[in-house]
């Protein structure tokens, strides 16, 4: 057993009694109420999910296992001469809650390198897609095609005790995480680099090997590490994390769940926003010729977008109410390494002009930039100019959080998700809008009752 798996097992054993006690002694205590606005408005803010991997404070931003992002970057071990930590160290932190030592990280790297080999049929699945397919579609299909590799599935068919579900899930998760950069690099090379064949280098860590496979030079290894780490988790309610958790809650294995996570991430209100930011800026760049717009020109462009009924990509958030620390980390990286970059100038002007405009428009609850406003600029500068690909990078990072959560879901025996839905008429009745509500009981008409299956 690896040191990570041993440590995880210890942590699981220590955590199980806490959940048991909560359920047995406090199972019927009320912790949250639900308004009509929340039922219609995408369940915003309803406290109904549990995770210990990360927590998102609206004003402070994300903490992984209690650590802010700057703390994570400062504390995790780094490769010699690198500014950014090993992604494998982040995985150790997310799973166990502990900052790993150098040797614990080496152990994870060694284990992961041995799992990088892709079955031949995955290359064939990727090759079978036309070159104008979106890379997120290919990624999702490639992951899905590997479902037959699931150890959890085999063990379940043979009959495995519930308490042991986490073990084959852990094996599946590390197998999949180790393969994701290989799959993604192969997709990148097929779509944008004339199908060049580039093999993994077993002497390199997760970030450096990915940079090597898409043939980007230093410091892209650090850019990749930074990118994967900042995107890893954002608690459980966002679409990608929730989709992964939801699918896995039916005991679907991590291949089904990760494909679901990828599909949710591919929407423009979520992960695809990073591509949208670049597309939107390139549109303006096309209009401006070589000139960088001044603040007044930029304001006009922003208003044009808003007045045509579109959102400003990279701004706003369902939970955050301040500038996203993931934005700030990338901004600081740009200020240090690429202060003169033309696209960074665009992003800087947007940082100045968009929040006051969104405030003036008065709709967005959060006028500040999110992670996606800045991430494409860094990628573009270091040679990944194919912005369709940016959400794939987000997906590689997000898989660390989603898969860590699924392993813990299995370990703690979290239940099948099954919230209750009601009809519009029932909701009207509940708030007293229908006179008829006094005359008949909703439960009689529709069978009432709670969740159940199906
Ligand atoms: N530009 C224009 N309008 C915006 C806006 C933006 N950036 N952000 C929010 N609004 C609008 C909403 O569309 C909504 O309008 P309607 O009342 O007409 O429906 C109104 O303001 C209220 O929305 P909200 O409560 O502030 O935001 P939501 O929780 O509903 O949505 C989000 C959050 C991220 C989808 C939204 O801010 C948005 O569309 N942003 C742009 C897309 C984006 O950057 N997404 C990436 C988020 C981070 C990530 O997941 O990767």
Short mmCIF file of N, CA, C and O in Angstrom, two decimals, residues 22-86:
data_model
loop_
_atom_site.label_atom_id
_atom_site.label_comp_id
_atom_site.label_asym_id
_atom_site.label_seq_id
_atom_site.Cartn_x
_atom_site.Cartn_y
_atom_site.Cartn_z
N UNK A 22 -23.41 12.39 13.99
CA UNK A 22 -24.29 13.45 13.47
C UNK A 22 -25.65 12.87 13.10
O UNK A 22 -26.70 13.43 13.44
N UNK A 23 -25.62 11.73 12.42
CA UNK A 23 -26.88 11.13 11.97
C UNK A 23 -27.68 10.58 13.14
O UNK A 23 -28.89 10.80 13.23
N UNK A 24 -27.01 9.89 14.02
CA UNK A 24 -27.74 9.23 15.10
C UNK A 24 -28.27 10.20 16.15
O UNK A 24 -29.38 10.09 16.64
N UNK A 25 -27.44 11.22 16.48
CA UNK A 25 -27.85 12.10 17.59
C UNK A 25 -28.54 13.39 17.13
O UNK A 25 -29.23 14.03 17.90
N UNK A 26 -28.28 13.80 15.87
CA UNK A 26 -28.81 15.10 15.44
C UNK A 26 -29.49 15.03 14.08
O UNK A 26 -29.68 16.06 13.43
N UNK A 27 -29.82 13.85 13.62
CA UNK A 27 -30.35 13.67 12.27
C UNK A 27 -31.56 14.53 11.95
O UNK A 27 -31.77 14.92 10.80
N UNK A 28 -32.38 14.88 12.95
CA UNK A 28 -33.62 15.62 12.64
C UNK A 28 -33.50 17.12 12.92
O UNK A 28 -34.48 17.86 12.83
N UNK A 29 -32.31 17.63 13.23
CA UNK A 29 -32.16 19.08 13.48
C UNK A 29 -32.22 19.85 12.15
O UNK A 29 -31.64 19.43 11.16
N UNK A 30 -32.91 21.02 12.17
CA UNK A 30 -33.05 21.83 10.94
C UNK A 30 -31.88 22.82 10.87
O UNK A 30 -31.62 23.55 11.82
N UNK A 31 -31.17 22.86 9.72
CA UNK A 31 -30.03 23.79 9.59
C UNK A 31 -30.23 24.83 8.50
O UNK A 31 -29.44 25.75 8.33
N UNK A 32 -31.30 24.70 7.70
CA UNK A 32 -31.45 25.62 6.58
C UNK A 32 -32.91 25.65 6.14
O UNK A 32 -33.61 24.64 6.26
N UNK A 33 -33.37 26.81 5.67
CA UNK A 33 -34.73 26.88 5.13
C UNK A 33 -34.64 27.18 3.65
O UNK A 33 -33.64 27.69 3.17
N UNK A 34 -35.72 26.91 2.90
CA UNK A 34 -35.68 27.09 1.45
C UNK A 34 -36.77 28.07 1.03
O UNK A 34 -37.93 27.92 1.40
N UNK A 35 -36.36 29.09 0.24
CA UNK A 35 -37.34 30.07 -0.24
C UNK A 35 -37.79 29.72 -1.66
O UNK A 35 -37.12 28.93 -2.36
N UNK A 36 -38.87 30.35 -2.09
CA UNK A 36 -39.38 30.16 -3.45
C UNK A 36 -38.27 30.56 -4.44
O UNK A 36 -38.01 29.87 -5.44
N UNK A 37 -37.64 31.70 -4.15
CA UNK A 37 -36.54 32.19 -5.00
C UNK A 37 -35.48 31.11 -5.23
O UNK A 37 -35.00 30.92 -6.34
N UNK A 38 -35.16 30.38 -4.16
CA UNK A 38 -34.11 29.35 -4.28
C UNK A 38 -34.58 28.15 -5.09
O UNK A 38 -33.81 27.55 -5.84
N UNK A 39 -35.87 27.81 -4.95
CA UNK A 39 -36.38 26.66 -5.70
C UNK A 39 -36.36 26.97 -7.19
O UNK A 39 -35.94 26.14 -8.02
N UNK A 40 -36.78 28.19 -7.55
CA UNK A 40 -36.80 28.56 -8.97
C UNK A 40 -35.40 28.95 -9.45
O UNK A 40 -35.05 28.74 -10.61
N UNK A 41 -34.61 29.49 -8.55
CA UNK A 41 -33.32 30.08 -8.95
C UNK A 41 -32.12 29.17 -8.78
O UNK A 41 -31.09 29.60 -8.26
N UNK A 42 -32.22 27.94 -9.19
CA UNK A 42 -31.04 27.06 -9.22
C UNK A 42 -30.49 26.68 -7.85
O UNK A 42 -29.30 26.42 -7.71
N UNK A 43 -31.35 26.66 -6.84
CA UNK A 43 -30.99 26.18 -5.49
C UNK A 43 -29.84 26.97 -4.86
O UNK A 43 -29.13 26.45 -4.01
N UNK A 44 -29.66 28.24 -5.30
CA UNK A 44 -28.56 29.06 -4.76
C UNK A 44 -28.56 29.08 -3.24
O UNK A 44 -29.57 29.41 -2.61
N UNK A 45 -27.42 28.76 -2.66
CA UNK A 45 -27.23 28.96 -1.22
C UNK A 45 -27.89 27.94 -0.30
O UNK A 45 -27.73 28.04 0.91
N UNK A 46 -28.62 26.98 -0.84
CA UNK A 46 -29.25 25.99 0.04
C UNK A 46 -28.15 25.07 0.59
O UNK A 46 -27.39 24.49 -0.19
N UNK A 47 -28.06 24.98 1.89
CA UNK A 47 -27.00 24.14 2.48
C UNK A 47 -27.48 22.70 2.47
O UNK A 47 -28.24 22.28 3.33
N UNK A 48 -27.06 21.94 1.48
CA UNK A 48 -27.57 20.57 1.37
C UNK A 48 -26.53 19.58 0.84
O UNK A 48 -26.87 18.51 0.38
N UNK A 49 -25.27 20.00 0.87
CA UNK A 49 -24.20 19.09 0.45
C UNK A 49 -23.11 19.13 1.52
O UNK A 49 -22.94 20.16 2.18
N UNK A 50 -22.38 18.05 1.65
CA UNK A 50 -21.30 18.03 2.64
C UNK A 50 -20.00 17.60 1.98
O UNK A 50 -19.97 16.66 1.19
N UNK A 51 -18.94 18.36 2.23
CA UNK A 51 -17.60 17.99 1.75
C UNK A 51 -16.57 18.58 2.69
O UNK A 51 -16.77 19.67 3.22
N UNK A 52 -15.47 17.88 2.88
CA UNK A 52 -14.38 18.40 3.70
C UNK A 52 -13.16 18.74 2.85
O UNK A 52 -12.13 19.13 3.37
N UNK A 53 -13.29 18.59 1.55
CA UNK A 53 -12.14 18.81 0.66
C UNK A 53 -11.87 20.31 0.50
O UNK A 53 -10.72 20.75 0.49
N UNK A 54 -12.93 21.10 0.34
CA UNK A 54 -12.72 22.55 0.21
C UNK A 54 -13.96 23.29 0.70
O UNK A 54 -15.04 22.71 0.83
N UNK A 55 -13.77 24.58 0.98
CA UNK A 55 -14.89 25.43 1.40
C UNK A 55 -14.74 26.80 0.73
O UNK A 55 -13.65 27.36 0.68
N UNK A 56 -15.86 27.31 0.22
CA UNK A 56 -15.83 28.58 -0.52
C UNK A 56 -16.53 29.68 0.29
O UNK A 56 -17.75 29.65 0.48
N UNK A 57 -15.72 30.64 0.76
CA UNK A 57 -16.29 31.79 1.45
C UNK A 57 -16.53 32.88 0.40
O UNK A 57 -15.65 33.15 -0.42
N UNK A 58 -17.73 33.52 0.42
CA UNK A 58 -18.04 34.50 -0.61
C UNK A 58 -17.04 35.65 -0.70
O UNK A 58 -16.80 36.20 -1.77
N UNK A 59 -16.42 36.02 0.43
CA UNK A 59 -15.51 37.18 0.43
C UNK A 59 -14.04 36.79 0.41
O UNK A 59 -13.20 37.52 -0.08
N UNK A 60 -13.75 35.63 0.94
CA UNK A 60 -12.35 35.22 1.01
C UNK A 60 -11.97 34.33 -0.18
O UNK A 60 -10.81 34.27 -0.59
N UNK A 61 -12.93 33.61 -0.74
CA UNK A 61 -12.63 32.67 -1.82
C UNK A 61 -12.39 31.28 -1.27
O UNK A 61 -12.70 30.97 -0.13
N UNK A 62 -11.78 30.46 -2.10
CA UNK A 62 -11.68 29.03 -1.79
C UNK A 62 -10.57 28.73 -0.79
O UNK A 62 -9.51 29.37 -0.78
N UNK A 63 -10.84 27.77 0.09
CA UNK A 63 -9.80 27.16 0.93
C UNK A 63 -9.82 25.66 0.62
O UNK A 63 -10.89 25.05 0.63
N UNK A 64 -8.63 25.10 0.39
CA UNK A 64 -8.52 23.65 0.25
C UNK A 64 -8.12 23.10 1.61
O UNK A 64 -7.07 23.47 2.15
N UNK A 65 -8.93 22.24 2.17
CA UNK A 65 -8.60 21.63 3.47
C UNK A 65 -8.17 22.68 4.49
O UNK A 65 -7.21 22.48 5.25
N UNK A 66 -8.84 23.84 4.46
CA UNK A 66 -8.54 24.89 5.44
C UNK A 66 -7.45 25.85 5.01
O UNK A 66 -7.24 26.87 5.66
N UNK A 67 -6.76 25.58 3.92
CA UNK A 67 -5.67 26.47 3.48
C UNK A 67 -6.15 27.37 2.34
O UNK A 67 -6.77 26.88 1.38
N UNK A 68 -5.83 28.68 2.42
CA UNK A 68 -6.12 29.57 1.29
C UNK A 68 -5.19 29.19 0.14
O UNK A 68 -4.16 28.51 0.36
N UNK A 69 -5.50 29.68 -1.05
CA UNK A 69 -4.63 29.32 -2.19
C UNK A 69 -3.19 29.80 -2.00
O UNK A 69 -2.26 29.04 -2.24
N UNK A 70 -2.98 31.07 -1.53
CA UNK A 70 -1.57 31.47 -1.32
C UNK A 70 -0.87 30.54 -0.33
O UNK A 70 0.30 30.19 -0.51
N UNK A 71 -1.59 30.06 0.70
CA UNK A 71 -0.97 29.14 1.65
C UNK A 71 -0.64 27.80 0.98
O UNK A 71 0.42 27.21 1.22
N UNK A 72 -1.56 27.33 0.13
CA UNK A 72 -1.32 26.07 -0.59
C UNK A 72 -0.05 26.20 -1.44
O UNK A 72 0.84 25.33 -1.41
N UNK A 73 0.07 27.31 -2.16
CA UNK A 73 1.24 27.51 -3.03
C UNK A 73 2.53 27.64 -2.22
O UNK A 73 3.59 27.20 -2.64
N UNK A 74 2.39 28.22 -1.04
CA UNK A 74 3.59 28.40 -0.22
C UNK A 74 4.02 27.08 0.44
O UNK A 74 5.20 26.76 0.51
N UNK A 75 3.05 26.30 0.91
CA UNK A 75 3.39 25.15 1.75
C UNK A 75 3.71 23.85 1.01
O UNK A 75 4.45 23.02 1.51
N UNK A 76 3.10 23.65 -0.16
CA UNK A 76 3.31 22.36 -0.84
C UNK A 76 4.72 22.25 -1.41
O UNK A 76 5.26 23.25 -1.92
N UNK A 77 5.32 21.08 -1.36
CA UNK A 77 6.67 20.90 -1.93
C UNK A 77 6.72 21.22 -3.43
O UNK A 77 5.75 20.96 -4.15
N UNK A 78 7.86 21.76 -3.84
CA UNK A 78 8.02 22.18 -5.25
C UNK A 78 9.20 21.44 -5.88
O UNK A 78 10.18 21.14 -5.19
N UNK A 79 9.12 21.23 -7.20
CA UNK A 79 10.29 20.68 -7.88
C UNK A 79 11.44 21.69 -7.79
O UNK A 79 11.18 22.90 -7.72
N UNK A 80 12.65 21.20 -7.81
CA UNK A 80 13.80 22.10 -7.68
C UNK A 80 13.78 23.15 -8.79
O UNK A 80 13.56 22.82 -9.96
N UNK A 81 13.95 24.40 -8.43
CA UNK A 81 14.00 25.48 -9.42
C UNK A 81 12.65 25.94 -9.91
O UNK A 81 12.55 26.82 -10.77
N UNK A 82 11.55 25.34 -9.38
CA UNK A 82 10.21 25.75 -9.84
C UNK A 82 9.53 26.66 -8.84
O UNK A 82 9.78 26.57 -7.64
N UNK A 83 8.65 27.51 -9.39
CA UNK A 83 7.90 28.42 -8.53
C UNK A 83 6.63 27.77 -8.02
O UNK A 83 6.09 28.15 -7.00
N UNK A 84 6.14 26.80 -8.79
CA UNK A 84 4.83 26.20 -8.48
C UNK A 84 5.00 24.78 -7.93
O UNK A 84 5.88 24.04 -8.37
N UNK A 85 4.12 24.41 -6.99
CA UNK A 85 4.26 23.09 -6.36
C UNK A 85 3.87 21.93 -7.28
O UNK A 85 3.18 22.12 -8.29
N UNK A 86 4.26 20.73 -6.85
CA UNK A 86 3.83 19.51 -7.52
C UNK A 86 2.31 19.37 -7.41
O UNK A 86 1.75 19.51 -6.31
#
